[in-house]
Short mmCIF file of C-alpha atoms in Angstrom, two decimals:
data_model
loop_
_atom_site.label_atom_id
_atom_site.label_comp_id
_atom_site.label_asym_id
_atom_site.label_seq_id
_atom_site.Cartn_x
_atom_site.Cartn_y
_atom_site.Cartn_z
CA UNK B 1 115.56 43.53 134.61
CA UNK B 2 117.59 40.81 136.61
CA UNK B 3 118.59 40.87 140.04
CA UNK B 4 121.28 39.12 142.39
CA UNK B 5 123.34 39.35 145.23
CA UNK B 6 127.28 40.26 145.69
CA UNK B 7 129.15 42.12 148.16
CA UNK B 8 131.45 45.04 148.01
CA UNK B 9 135.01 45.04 148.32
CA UNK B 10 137.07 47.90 147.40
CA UNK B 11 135.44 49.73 144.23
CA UNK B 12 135.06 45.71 143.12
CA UNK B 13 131.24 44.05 143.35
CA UNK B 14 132.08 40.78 144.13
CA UNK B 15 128.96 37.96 142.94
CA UNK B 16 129.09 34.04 141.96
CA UNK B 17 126.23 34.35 139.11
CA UNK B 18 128.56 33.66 135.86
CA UNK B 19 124.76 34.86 134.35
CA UNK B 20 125.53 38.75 134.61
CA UNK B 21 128.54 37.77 131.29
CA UNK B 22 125.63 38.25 129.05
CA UNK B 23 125.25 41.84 130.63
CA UNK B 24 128.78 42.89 130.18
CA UNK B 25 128.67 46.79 129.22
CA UNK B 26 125.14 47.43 130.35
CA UNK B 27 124.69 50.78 133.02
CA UNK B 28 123.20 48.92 136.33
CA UNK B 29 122.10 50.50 139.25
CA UNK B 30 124.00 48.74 142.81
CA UNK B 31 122.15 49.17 146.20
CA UNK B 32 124.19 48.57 149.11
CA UNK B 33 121.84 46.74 151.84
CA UNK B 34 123.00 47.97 155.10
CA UNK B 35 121.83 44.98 156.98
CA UNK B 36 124.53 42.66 156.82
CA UNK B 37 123.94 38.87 154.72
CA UNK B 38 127.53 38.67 153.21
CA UNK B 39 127.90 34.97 154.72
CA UNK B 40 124.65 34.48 153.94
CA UNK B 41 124.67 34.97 150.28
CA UNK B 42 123.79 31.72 148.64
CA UNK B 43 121.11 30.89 150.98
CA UNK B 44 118.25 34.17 150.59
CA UNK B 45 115.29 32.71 149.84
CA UNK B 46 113.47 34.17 146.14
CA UNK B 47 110.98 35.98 147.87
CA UNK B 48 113.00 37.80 150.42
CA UNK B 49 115.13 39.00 147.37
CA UNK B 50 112.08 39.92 145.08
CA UNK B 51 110.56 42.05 148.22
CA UNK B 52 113.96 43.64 148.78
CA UNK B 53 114.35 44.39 144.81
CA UNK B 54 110.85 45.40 144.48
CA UNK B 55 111.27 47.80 147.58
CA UNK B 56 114.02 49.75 145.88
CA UNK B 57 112.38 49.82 142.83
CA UNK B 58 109.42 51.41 143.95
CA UNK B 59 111.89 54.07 146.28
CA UNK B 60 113.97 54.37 142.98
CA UNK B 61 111.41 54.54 140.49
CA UNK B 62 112.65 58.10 139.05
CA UNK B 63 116.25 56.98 138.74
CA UNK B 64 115.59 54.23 136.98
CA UNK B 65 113.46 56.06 134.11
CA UNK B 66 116.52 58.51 134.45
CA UNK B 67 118.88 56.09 133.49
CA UNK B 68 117.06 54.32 130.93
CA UNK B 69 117.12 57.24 128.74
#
């Protein structure tokens, strides 16, 4: 699983991490935070994004087996 931050504009997910290339074609799951840390993006501490991502997961948990069928 990875995890990282973007923001939405348009239908277009917007990120800086040239990392997600290797990814290309994969299905991926996008959660919209509704707090707002757009000009903010570079500067979330690890742990505040691994609570967040493990947060959803655990909400999610269903969805996720769904779509790794």
């Amino acid at each position: 699983m990875f995890a990282t931050t973007g923001y939405v504009q348009g239908n277009t997910v917007l990120t800086q991490d040239y990392s997600l290339e290797k990814y290309n074609g994969r299905k991926v799951i996008i959660t919209v935070l509704d707090e707002d840390i757009n000009d903010n993006l570079q500067s979330i501490a690890d742990e505040r994004l691994n609570k967040i991502s493990d947060s959803l997961i655990n909400k999610n948990i269903e969805a996720y087996k769904e779509l790794a069928k």
